[in-house]
Amino acid sequence: MRNTRIGRIAIALAAATVLASCADDEPAADTSLTEGSQRTDVPATTSPSIGSSRTEPTGASAGAETITLVAYESFPESDTPVNEALAAFTDKTGIEVELLLAGDTGAMVSKAALTAGNPEGDVMWGVDNTFLSRAVDEGVFEPYTADGLDAVDPELLTLVPGGEATPVDYGDVCVNYDIGWFEDAGLEPPETLEDLTDERYADLLVVENPATSSPGMAFLLATIARFGDGGWEEYWRALRDNGVEIVDGWNQAYYERFTWAGGPKPLVVSYGSSPPAEVIFADPPLDEAPTGVVTDTCFRQIEYAGVLAGTDHPGEARRLVDFLLSAEFQETLALNVFVYPANADVELPPEFVEFAAVPDNPAEVDPDDVAANRSEWIDTWTEVTLR
């Protein structure tokens, strides 16, 4: 391992995400699993109540409710400005917030679908546009039109015209590469999706399983957008024959398999916002990002939060969703979850702007096509790559 491990990224975006969970996962984050070893039991971590040390809230009476925020595994669990903002929410409202980290995005949504109407929490953070239709169709969310939507780009609201969920961030899921590894190898990094099937890059790429990981699903959709019906299956056969490694989630792909974090693979599906995270959390400090982004491979990821249907605390849950969209909370996202805030009134930190990669034309797939074909695409992908 040549340098530091970065802080939590989520997404990716995407995404950056985008978008971060990635979610799966998972913009921004810590450590997780490997592909091909199908996830069978997703651990969930409950954090202590965010505002548990505060006894005299200013915005509500003492003894107010405790609610649970369900999030993907790479959501900051403690000791970051994100958690401080949640504690400030408790100070103002008296509503205690506990965190329940529920695996990568795909696993989180699957579990939420099984418990729809009788949820494990009250609000969910991090369902992205590749899994949103499943969550909505399964009745995971209670529709709610959040305060503050006037500050959100209308394009982020396209999939939720009836308040089905609330967009909270976005980013781009892209292939990242270890700059130093390629320099040492005397090999130019890939520039396109097609390059990844070239024998020069044999056995160098690790990707996430689209059945369990939102960045994995985003990357699959990027290939579907590029190669179309029939073509994407052939592309994945070529990736398989070129030695692609498949793992369950972003944490495992990035922190266990990527060479920059000490693993064996110099190419990984991550986020366009992963490079600034590497700079910001580097110890010793870095002037340049040690990782790069193959912008031709990117897919735009939007993440949502929503009130879980069947919550025992709907009023408190709605207040939390409002807060998650507020500038006070949104301004913590770029340098802690490494996604772009959905609230357009929030100014981005200069170091995030300097080092994040923004693709000119990220891949897109019609949301109706995703909703109609997701299960079939995943089944076909599994047949092609894992069986």
PDB file of C-alpha atoms in Angstrom, residues 79-348:
ATOM      1  CA  ASP A  79     -16.936  11.736  13.844  1.00  0.00           C
ATOM      2  CA  THR A  80     -17.521  13.643  10.598  1.00  0.00           C
ATOM      3  CA  PRO A  81     -19.326  16.896   9.762  1.00  0.00           C
ATOM      4  CA  VAL A  82     -22.182  14.730   8.464  1.00  0.00           C
ATOM      5  CA  ASN A  83     -22.685  13.277  11.922  1.00  0.00           C
ATOM      6  CA  GLU A  84     -22.231  16.683  13.527  1.00  0.00           C
ATOM      7  CA  ALA A  85     -24.997  18.035  11.308  1.00  0.00           C
ATOM      8  CA  LEU A  86     -27.299  15.218  12.403  1.00  0.00           C
ATOM      9  CA  ALA A  87     -26.459  16.045  16.024  1.00  0.00           C
ATOM     10  CA  ALA A  88     -27.357  19.674  15.304  1.00  0.00           C
ATOM     11  CA  PHE A  89     -30.711  18.440  13.987  1.00  0.00           C
ATOM     12  CA  THR A  90     -31.240  16.746  17.339  1.00  0.00           C
ATOM     13  CA  ASP A  91     -30.288  19.946  19.168  1.00  0.00           C
ATOM     14  CA  LYS A  92     -32.859  21.928  17.215  1.00  0.00           C
ATOM     15  CA  THR A  93     -35.716  19.440  17.200  1.00  0.00           C
ATOM     16  CA  GLY A  94     -35.187  17.048  20.097  1.00  0.00           C
ATOM     17  CA  ILE A  95     -35.467  14.165  17.628  1.00  0.00           C
ATOM     18  CA  GLU A  96     -32.730  11.624  18.255  1.00  0.00           C
ATOM     19  CA  VAL A  97     -31.315   9.963  15.120  1.00  0.00           C
ATOM     20  CA  GLU A  98     -29.814   6.479  15.153  1.00  0.00           C
ATOM     21  CA  LEU A  99     -27.975   5.052  12.153  1.00  0.00           C
ATOM     22  CA  LEU A 100     -28.611   1.568  10.788  1.00  0.00           C
ATOM     23  CA  LEU A 101     -26.039   0.642   8.142  1.00  0.00           C
ATOM     24  CA  ALA A 102     -27.582  -2.048   5.974  1.00  0.00           C
ATOM     25  CA  GLY A 103     -25.027  -3.231   3.430  1.00  0.00           C
ATOM     26  CA  ASP A 104     -24.598  -2.050  -0.132  1.00  0.00           C
ATOM     27  CA  THR A 105     -27.490  -0.328  -1.877  1.00  0.00           C
ATOM     28  CA  GLY A 106     -28.851  -3.389  -3.649  1.00  0.00           C
ATOM     29  CA  ALA A 107     -28.865  -5.423  -0.461  1.00  0.00           C
ATOM     30  CA  MET A 108     -30.372  -2.509   1.472  1.00  0.00           C
ATOM     31  CA  VAL A 109     -33.240  -2.166  -1.005  1.00  0.00           C
ATOM     32  CA  SER A 110     -33.847  -5.918  -1.087  1.00  0.00           C
ATOM     33  CA  LYS A 111     -34.189  -6.016   2.687  1.00  0.00           C
ATOM     34  CA  ALA A 112     -36.407  -2.920   2.692  1.00  0.00           C
ATOM     35  CA  ALA A 113     -38.670  -4.531   0.096  1.00  0.00           C
ATOM     36  CA  LEU A 114     -39.072  -7.595   2.306  1.00  0.00           C
ATOM     37  CA  THR A 115     -40.029  -5.417   5.289  1.00  0.00           C
ATOM     38  CA  ALA A 116     -42.111  -2.843   3.377  1.00  0.00           C
ATOM     39  CA  GLY A 117     -44.907  -1.566   5.610  1.00  0.00           C
ATOM     40  CA  ASN A 118     -43.109  -2.834   8.703  1.00  0.00           C
ATOM     41  CA  PRO A 119     -39.717  -1.164   8.289  1.00  0.00           C
ATOM     42  CA  GLU A 120     -36.594  -1.511  10.387  1.00  0.00           C
ATOM     43  CA  GLY A 121     -36.217   2.256  10.381  1.00  0.00           C
ATOM     44  CA  ASP A 122     -38.022   5.496   9.640  1.00  0.00           C
ATOM     45  CA  VAL A 123     -36.021   7.163   6.851  1.00  0.00           C
ATOM     46  CA  MET A 124     -33.803   5.587   4.212  1.00  0.00           C
ATOM     47  CA  TRP A 125     -30.797   7.298   2.639  1.00  0.00           C
ATOM     48  CA  GLY A 126     -29.042   6.252  -0.550  1.00  0.00           C
ATOM     49  CA  VAL A 127     -31.452   4.471  -2.889  1.00  0.00           C
ATOM     50  CA  ASP A 128     -30.143   5.449  -6.299  1.00  0.00           C
ATOM     51  CA  ASN A 129     -31.759   5.776  -9.718  1.00  0.00           C
ATOM     52  CA  THR A 130     -30.815   2.218 -10.664  1.00  0.00           C
ATOM     53  CA  PHE A 131     -32.794   0.760  -7.732  1.00  0.00           C
ATOM     54  CA  LEU A 132     -35.417   3.475  -7.183  1.00  0.00           C
ATOM     55  CA  SER A 133     -38.162   1.937  -9.308  1.00  0.00           C
ATOM     56  CA  ARG A 134     -37.877  -1.319  -7.392  1.00  0.00           C
ATOM     57  CA  ALA A 135     -38.161   0.495  -4.064  1.00  0.00           C
ATOM     58  CA  VAL A 136     -41.205   2.439  -5.282  1.00  0.00           C
ATOM     59  CA  ASP A 137     -42.887  -0.602  -6.841  1.00  0.00           C
ATOM     60  CA  GLU A 138     -42.360  -2.619  -3.646  1.00  0.00           C
ATOM     61  CA  GLY A 139     -43.962   0.096  -1.504  1.00  0.00           C
ATOM     62  CA  VAL A 140     -40.803   0.888   0.449  1.00  0.00           C
ATOM     63  CA  PHE A 141     -41.491   4.634   0.666  1.00  0.00           C
ATOM     64  CA  GLU A 142     -44.355   6.810   1.816  1.00  0.00           C
ATOM     65  CA  PRO A 143     -44.741   9.663  -0.713  1.00  0.00           C
ATOM     66  CA  TYR A 144     -43.705  13.003   0.715  1.00  0.00           C
ATOM     67  CA  THR A 145     -42.941  16.350  -0.915  1.00  0.00           C
ATOM     68  CA  ALA A 146     -40.016  17.726   1.046  1.00  0.00           C
ATOM     69  CA  ASP A 147     -39.399  21.344   1.900  1.00  0.00           C
ATOM     70  CA  GLY A 148     -36.579  22.842  -0.131  1.00  0.00           C
ATOM     71  CA  LEU A 149     -37.260  21.220  -3.490  1.00  0.00           C
ATOM     72  CA  ASP A 150     -37.191  24.644  -5.148  1.00  0.00           C
ATOM     73  CA  ALA A 151     -33.387  24.561  -4.721  1.00  0.00           C
ATOM     74  CA  VAL A 152     -33.075  21.224  -6.546  1.00  0.00           C
ATOM     75  CA  ASP A 153     -32.299  20.977 -10.266  1.00  0.00           C
ATOM     76  CA  PRO A 154     -35.536  19.841 -11.974  1.00  0.00           C
ATOM     77  CA  GLU A 155     -33.593  17.101 -13.779  1.00  0.00           C
ATOM     78  CA  LEU A 156     -33.005  15.406 -10.432  1.00  0.00           C
ATOM     79  CA  LEU A 157     -36.762  15.314  -9.834  1.00  0.00           C
ATOM     80  CA  THR A 158     -37.705  13.561 -13.072  1.00  0.00           C
ATOM     81  CA  LEU A 159     -38.076  10.119 -11.489  1.00  0.00           C
ATOM     82  CA  VAL A 160     -40.026  11.349  -8.448  1.00  0.00           C
ATOM     83  CA  PRO A 161     -42.723  13.703  -9.780  1.00  0.00           C
ATOM     84  CA  GLY A 162     -45.136  12.699  -7.014  1.00  0.00           C
ATOM     85  CA  GLY A 163     -42.739  12.926  -4.086  1.00  0.00           C
ATOM     86  CA  GLU A 164     -42.047   9.200  -4.185  1.00  0.00           C
ATOM     87  CA  ALA A 165     -38.616  10.025  -2.712  1.00  0.00           C
ATOM     88  CA  THR A 166     -36.366  13.069  -2.375  1.00  0.00           C
ATOM     89  CA  PRO A 167     -33.131  13.517  -4.383  1.00  0.00           C
ATOM     90  CA  VAL A 168     -30.284  14.264  -1.993  1.00  0.00           C
ATOM     91  CA  ASP A 169     -27.103  13.954  -4.075  1.00  0.00           C
ATOM     92  CA  TYR A 170     -25.681  12.898  -7.413  1.00  0.00           C
ATOM     93  CA  GLY A 171     -22.399  11.846  -8.982  1.00  0.00           C
ATOM     94  CA  ASP A 172     -20.859   9.638 -11.637  1.00  0.00           C
ATOM     95  CA  VAL A 173     -19.889   5.985 -11.423  1.00  0.00           C
ATOM     96  CA  CYS A 174     -16.739   5.466 -13.499  1.00  0.00           C
ATOM     97  CA  VAL A 175     -13.749   3.191 -13.858  1.00  0.00           C
ATOM     98  CA  ASN A 176     -10.836   4.543 -11.778  1.00  0.00           C
ATOM     99  CA  TYR A 177      -7.178   3.693 -12.287  1.00  0.00           C
ATOM    100  CA  ASP A 178      -4.035   3.762 -10.152  1.00  0.00           C
ATOM    101  CA  ILE A 179      -1.792   6.329 -11.876  1.00  0.00           C
ATOM    102  CA  GLY A 180       1.423   5.125 -10.233  1.00  0.00           C
ATOM    103  CA  TRP A 181       0.785   1.486 -11.096  1.00  0.00           C
ATOM    104  CA  PHE A 182       0.387   2.265 -14.789  1.00  0.00           C
ATOM    105  CA  GLU A 183       3.470   4.502 -14.786  1.00  0.00           C
ATOM    106  CA  ASP A 184       5.530   1.771 -13.141  1.00  0.00           C
ATOM    107  CA  ALA A 185       4.228  -0.770 -15.658  1.00  0.00           C
ATOM    108  CA  GLY A 186       4.980   1.491 -18.636  1.00  0.00           C
ATOM    109  CA  LEU A 187       1.383   1.050 -19.770  1.00  0.00           C
ATOM    110  CA  GLU A 188      -1.067   3.743 -20.806  1.00  0.00           C
ATOM    111  CA  PRO A 189      -4.328   3.537 -18.837  1.00  0.00           C
ATOM    112  CA  PRO A 190      -7.467   2.616 -20.779  1.00  0.00           C
ATOM    113  CA  GLU A 191      -9.508   5.424 -22.320  1.00  0.00           C
ATOM    114  CA  THR A 192     -12.753   3.691 -23.328  1.00  0.00           C
ATOM    115  CA  LEU A 193     -15.058   0.865 -22.363  1.00  0.00           C
ATOM    116  CA  GLU A 194     -13.765  -1.054 -25.360  1.00  0.00           C
ATOM    117  CA  ASP A 195     -10.193  -0.776 -24.091  1.00  0.00           C
ATOM    118  CA  LEU A 196     -11.102  -2.783 -21.011  1.00  0.00           C
ATOM    119  CA  THR A 197     -11.473  -5.903 -23.178  1.00  0.00           C
ATOM    120  CA  ASP A 198      -8.004  -5.444 -24.711  1.00  0.00           C
ATOM    121  CA  GLU A 199      -5.466  -8.083 -23.706  1.00  0.00           C
ATOM    122  CA  ARG A 200      -3.162  -5.288 -22.487  1.00  0.00           C
ATOM    123  CA  TYR A 201      -5.580  -4.912 -19.562  1.00  0.00           C
ATOM    124  CA  ALA A 202      -6.140  -8.616 -18.915  1.00  0.00           C
ATOM    125  CA  ASP A 203      -6.737  -9.447 -15.239  1.00  0.00           C
ATOM    126  CA  LEU A 204      -6.504  -5.778 -14.184  1.00  0.00           C
ATOM    127  CA  LEU A 205     -10.174  -4.820 -13.602  1.00  0.00           C
ATOM    128  CA  VAL A 206     -12.412  -5.392 -10.590  1.00  0.00           C
ATOM    129  CA  VAL A 207     -16.132  -4.546 -10.751  1.00  0.00           C
ATOM    130  CA  GLU A 208     -19.101  -4.875  -8.403  1.00  0.00           C
ATOM    131  CA  ASN A 209     -22.028  -7.264  -8.768  1.00  0.00           C
ATOM    132  CA  PRO A 210     -25.050  -5.323 -10.106  1.00  0.00           C
ATOM    133  CA  ALA A 211     -27.402  -7.521  -8.100  1.00  0.00           C
ATOM    134  CA  THR A 212     -25.976  -6.263  -4.799  1.00  0.00           C
ATOM    135  CA  SER A 213     -24.205  -3.002  -5.602  1.00  0.00           C
ATOM    136  CA  SER A 214     -25.457   0.303  -6.990  1.00  0.00           C
ATOM    137  CA  PRO A 215     -22.112   1.187  -8.644  1.00  0.00           C
ATOM    138  CA  GLY A 216     -22.114  -2.311 -10.077  1.00  0.00           C
ATOM    139  CA  MET A 217     -25.585  -1.742 -11.504  1.00  0.00           C
ATOM    140  CA  ALA A 218     -24.563   1.679 -12.799  1.00  0.00           C
ATOM    141  CA  PHE A 219     -21.577   0.198 -14.626  1.00  0.00           C
ATOM    142  CA  LEU A 220     -23.776  -2.517 -16.138  1.00  0.00           C
ATOM    143  CA  LEU A 221     -26.150   0.210 -17.358  1.00  0.00           C
ATOM    144  CA  ALA A 222     -23.223   2.125 -18.850  1.00  0.00           C
ATOM    145  CA  THR A 223     -22.431  -0.928 -20.965  1.00  0.00           C
ATOM    146  CA  ILE A 224     -26.083  -1.403 -21.933  1.00  0.00           C
ATOM    147  CA  ALA A 225     -26.288   2.248 -22.978  1.00  0.00           C
ATOM    148  CA  ARG A 226     -23.140   1.904 -25.102  1.00  0.00           C
ATOM    149  CA  PHE A 227     -23.623  -1.490 -26.730  1.00  0.00           C
ATOM    150  CA  GLY A 228     -27.409  -2.025 -26.717  1.00  0.00           C
ATOM    151  CA  ASP A 229     -29.374  -5.277 -26.722  1.00  0.00           C
ATOM    152  CA  GLY A 230     -27.205  -8.190 -27.709  1.00  0.00           C
ATOM    153  CA  GLY A 231     -24.082  -6.088 -27.773  1.00  0.00           C
ATOM    154  CA  TRP A 232     -23.748  -5.637 -24.027  1.00  0.00           C
ATOM    155  CA  GLU A 233     -23.865  -9.384 -23.439  1.00  0.00           C
ATOM    156  CA  GLU A 234     -21.012  -9.877 -25.903  1.00  0.00           C
ATOM    157  CA  TYR A 235     -19.099  -7.097 -24.204  1.00  0.00           C
ATOM    158  CA  TRP A 236     -19.383  -8.811 -20.828  1.00  0.00           C
ATOM    159  CA  ARG A 237     -18.282 -12.119 -22.345  1.00  0.00           C
ATOM    160  CA  ALA A 238     -15.213 -10.281 -23.584  1.00  0.00           C
ATOM    161  CA  LEU A 239     -14.628  -8.790 -20.118  1.00  0.00           C
ATOM    162  CA  ARG A 240     -15.018 -12.239 -18.574  1.00  0.00           C
ATOM    163  CA  ASP A 241     -12.548 -13.731 -21.032  1.00  0.00           C
ATOM    164  CA  ASN A 242     -10.162 -10.868 -20.231  1.00  0.00           C
ATOM    165  CA  GLY A 243     -10.135 -11.770 -16.550  1.00  0.00           C
ATOM    166  CA  VAL A 244     -12.521  -9.289 -14.932  1.00  0.00           C
ATOM    167  CA  GLU A 245     -12.958  -9.908 -11.202  1.00  0.00           C
ATOM    168  CA  ILE A 246     -16.428  -9.513  -9.700  1.00  0.00           C
ATOM    169  CA  VAL A 247     -17.072  -8.711  -6.039  1.00  0.00           C
ATOM    170  CA  ASP A 248     -20.195  -8.020  -4.022  1.00  0.00           C
ATOM    171  CA  GLY A 249     -19.760  -4.345  -3.186  1.00  0.00           C
ATOM    172  CA  TRP A 250     -17.825  -1.115  -3.594  1.00  0.00           C
ATOM    173  CA  ASN A 251     -16.021  -1.321  -0.275  1.00  0.00           C
ATOM    174  CA  GLN A 252     -14.499  -4.660  -1.139  1.00  0.00           C
ATOM    175  CA  ALA A 253     -13.653  -3.620  -4.675  1.00  0.00           C
ATOM    176  CA  TYR A 254     -11.952  -0.365  -3.675  1.00  0.00           C
ATOM    177  CA  TYR A 255     -10.415  -1.087  -0.291  1.00  0.00           C
ATOM    178  CA  GLU A 256      -9.504  -4.745  -0.685  1.00  0.00           C
ATOM    179  CA  ARG A 257      -8.854  -5.267  -4.402  1.00  0.00           C
ATOM    180  CA  PHE A 258      -7.697  -1.898  -5.812  1.00  0.00           C
ATOM    181  CA  THR A 259      -3.892  -1.499  -5.958  1.00  0.00           C
ATOM    182  CA  TRP A 260      -3.949   2.001  -4.466  1.00  0.00           C
ATOM    183  CA  ALA A 261      -5.416   0.498  -1.283  1.00  0.00           C
ATOM    184  CA  GLY A 262      -3.004  -2.440  -1.329  1.00  0.00           C
ATOM    185  CA  GLY A 263      -4.895  -4.883  -3.550  1.00  0.00           C
ATOM    186  CA  PRO A 264      -3.917  -6.527  -6.856  1.00  0.00           C
ATOM    187  CA  LYS A 265      -6.161  -4.679  -9.359  1.00  0.00           C
ATOM    188  CA  PRO A 266      -5.181  -1.257 -10.808  1.00  0.00           C
ATOM    189  CA  LEU A 267      -8.621  -0.717 -12.390  1.00  0.00           C
ATOM    190  CA  VAL A 268     -11.803  -0.492 -10.308  1.00  0.00           C
ATOM    191  CA  VAL A 269     -15.374   0.683 -10.755  1.00  0.00           C
ATOM    192  CA  SER A 270     -15.704   3.619  -8.356  1.00  0.00           C
ATOM    193  CA  TYR A 271     -16.704   7.281  -8.682  1.00  0.00           C
ATOM    194  CA  GLY A 272     -15.647  10.383 -10.556  1.00  0.00           C
ATOM    195  CA  SER A 273     -15.275  11.962  -7.114  1.00  0.00           C
ATOM    196  CA  SER A 274     -12.898   9.328  -5.719  1.00  0.00           C
ATOM    197  CA  PRO A 275      -9.684  11.212  -6.702  1.00  0.00           C
ATOM    198  CA  PRO A 276     -10.431  14.276  -4.534  1.00  0.00           C
ATOM    199  CA  ALA A 277     -11.078  11.972  -1.594  1.00  0.00           C
ATOM    200  CA  GLU A 278      -7.621  10.485  -2.028  1.00  0.00           C
ATOM    201  CA  VAL A 279      -6.067  13.967  -1.966  1.00  0.00           C
ATOM    202  CA  ILE A 280      -8.093  15.330   0.936  1.00  0.00           C
ATOM    203  CA  PHE A 281      -7.464  12.369   3.242  1.00  0.00           C
ATOM    204  CA  ALA A 282      -3.872  11.688   2.197  1.00  0.00           C
ATOM    205  CA  ASP A 283      -1.283  11.289   4.948  1.00  0.00           C
ATOM    206  CA  PRO A 284       1.284  12.555   4.118  1.00  0.00           C
ATOM    207  CA  PRO A 285      -0.439  15.281   2.056  1.00  0.00           C
ATOM    208  CA  LEU A 286      -0.585  15.058  -1.735  1.00  0.00           C
ATOM    209  CA  ASP A 287      -0.580  17.851  -4.304  1.00  0.00           C
ATOM    210  CA  GLU A 288      -1.971  15.675  -7.083  1.00  0.00           C
ATOM    211  CA  ALA A 289      -4.547  12.910  -7.155  1.00  0.00           C
ATOM    212  CA  PRO A 290      -2.925   9.447  -7.216  1.00  0.00           C
ATOM    213  CA  THR A 291      -5.881   7.974  -9.070  1.00  0.00           C
ATOM    214  CA  GLY A 292      -7.515   8.890 -12.358  1.00  0.00           C
ATOM    215  CA  VAL A 293     -10.895   8.411 -14.010  1.00  0.00           C
ATOM    216  CA  VAL A 294     -11.780   6.868 -17.368  1.00  0.00           C
ATOM    217  CA  THR A 295     -14.517   9.377 -18.178  1.00  0.00           C
ATOM    218  CA  ASP A 296     -15.758   7.382 -21.181  1.00  0.00           C
ATOM    219  CA  THR A 297     -17.039   4.732 -18.758  1.00  0.00           C
ATOM    220  CA  CYS A 298     -19.212   6.957 -16.544  1.00  0.00           C
ATOM    221  CA  PHE A 299     -22.896   6.626 -15.632  1.00  0.00           C
ATOM    222  CA  ARG A 300     -24.754   9.427 -13.833  1.00  0.00           C
ATOM    223  CA  GLN A 301     -26.073   8.282 -10.442  1.00  0.00           C
ATOM    224  CA  ILE A 302     -28.717  10.113  -8.392  1.00  0.00           C
ATOM    225  CA  GLU A 303     -29.342   9.150  -4.776  1.00  0.00           C
ATOM    226  CA  TYR A 304     -32.586   9.624  -2.874  1.00  0.00           C
ATOM    227  CA  ALA A 305     -33.864   9.639   0.684  1.00  0.00           C
ATOM    228  CA  GLY A 306     -37.408   8.875   1.709  1.00  0.00           C
ATOM    229  CA  VAL A 307     -39.841   8.245   4.538  1.00  0.00           C
ATOM    230  CA  LEU A 308     -40.221   4.501   5.020  1.00  0.00           C
ATOM    231  CA  ALA A 309     -43.814   3.340   4.659  1.00  0.00           C
ATOM    232  CA  GLY A 310     -45.219   2.088   7.943  1.00  0.00           C
ATOM    233  CA  THR A 311     -42.941   4.158  10.166  1.00  0.00           C
ATOM    234  CA  ASP A 312     -44.266   4.737  13.661  1.00  0.00           C
ATOM    235  CA  HIS A 313     -42.900   8.289  13.514  1.00  0.00           C
ATOM    236  CA  PRO A 314     -44.042   9.825  10.212  1.00  0.00           C
ATOM    237  CA  GLY A 315     -43.896  13.422  11.406  1.00  0.00           C
ATOM    238  CA  GLU A 316     -40.372  13.129  12.749  1.00  0.00           C
ATOM    239  CA  ALA A 317     -39.301  11.197   9.646  1.00  0.00           C
ATOM    240  CA  ARG A 318     -40.558  13.980   7.375  1.00  0.00           C
ATOM    241  CA  ARG A 319     -38.687  16.572   9.408  1.00  0.00           C
ATOM    242  CA  LEU A 320     -35.502  14.565   8.979  1.00  0.00           C
ATOM    243  CA  VAL A 321     -35.997  14.322   5.205  1.00  0.00           C
ATOM    244  CA  ASP A 322     -36.471  18.102   5.099  1.00  0.00           C
ATOM    245  CA  PHE A 323     -33.220  18.496   7.009  1.00  0.00           C
ATOM    246  CA  LEU A 324     -31.328  16.129   4.709  1.00  0.00           C
ATOM    247  CA  LEU A 325     -32.136  18.504   1.846  1.00  0.00           C
ATOM    248  CA  SER A 326     -31.253  21.650   3.789  1.00  0.00           C
ATOM    249  CA  ALA A 327     -28.087  23.636   3.057  1.00  0.00           C
ATOM    250  CA  GLU A 328     -26.852  22.916   6.591  1.00  0.00           C
ATOM    251  CA  PHE A 329     -26.703  19.203   5.880  1.00  0.00           C
ATOM    252  CA  GLN A 330     -26.019  19.310   2.148  1.00  0.00           C
ATOM    253  CA  GLU A 331     -22.845  21.356   2.576  1.00  0.00           C
ATOM    254  CA  THR A 332     -21.285  18.413   4.444  1.00  0.00           C
ATOM    255  CA  LEU A 333     -21.661  15.966   1.560  1.00  0.00           C
ATOM    256  CA  ALA A 334     -18.917  16.888  -0.910  1.00  0.00           C
ATOM    257  CA  LEU A 335     -15.954  16.388   1.436  1.00  0.00           C
ATOM    258  CA  ASN A 336     -17.413  13.540   3.494  1.00  0.00           C
ATOM    259  CA  VAL A 337     -19.605  11.444   1.210  1.00  0.00           C
ATOM    260  CA  PHE A 338     -17.871  12.693  -1.968  1.00  0.00           C
ATOM    261  CA  VAL A 339     -20.982  13.371  -3.972  1.00  0.00           C
ATOM    262  CA  TYR A 340     -22.496  16.520  -5.411  1.00  0.00           C
ATOM    263  CA  PRO A 341     -25.245  18.027  -3.217  1.00  0.00           C
ATOM    264  CA  ALA A 342     -28.732  18.041  -4.704  1.00  0.00           C
ATOM    265  CA  ASN A 343     -29.308  21.484  -3.193  1.00  0.00           C
ATOM    266  CA  ALA A 344     -27.967  23.813  -5.890  1.00  0.00           C
ATOM    267  CA  ASP A 345     -27.593  26.677  -3.403  1.00  0.00           C
ATOM    268  CA  VAL A 346     -24.669  24.880  -1.748  1.00  0.00           C
ATOM    269  CA  GLU A 347     -21.218  25.998  -2.907  1.00  0.00           C
ATOM    270  CA  LEU A 348     -18.747  23.225  -3.685  1.00  0.00           C
TER     271      LEU A 348
END
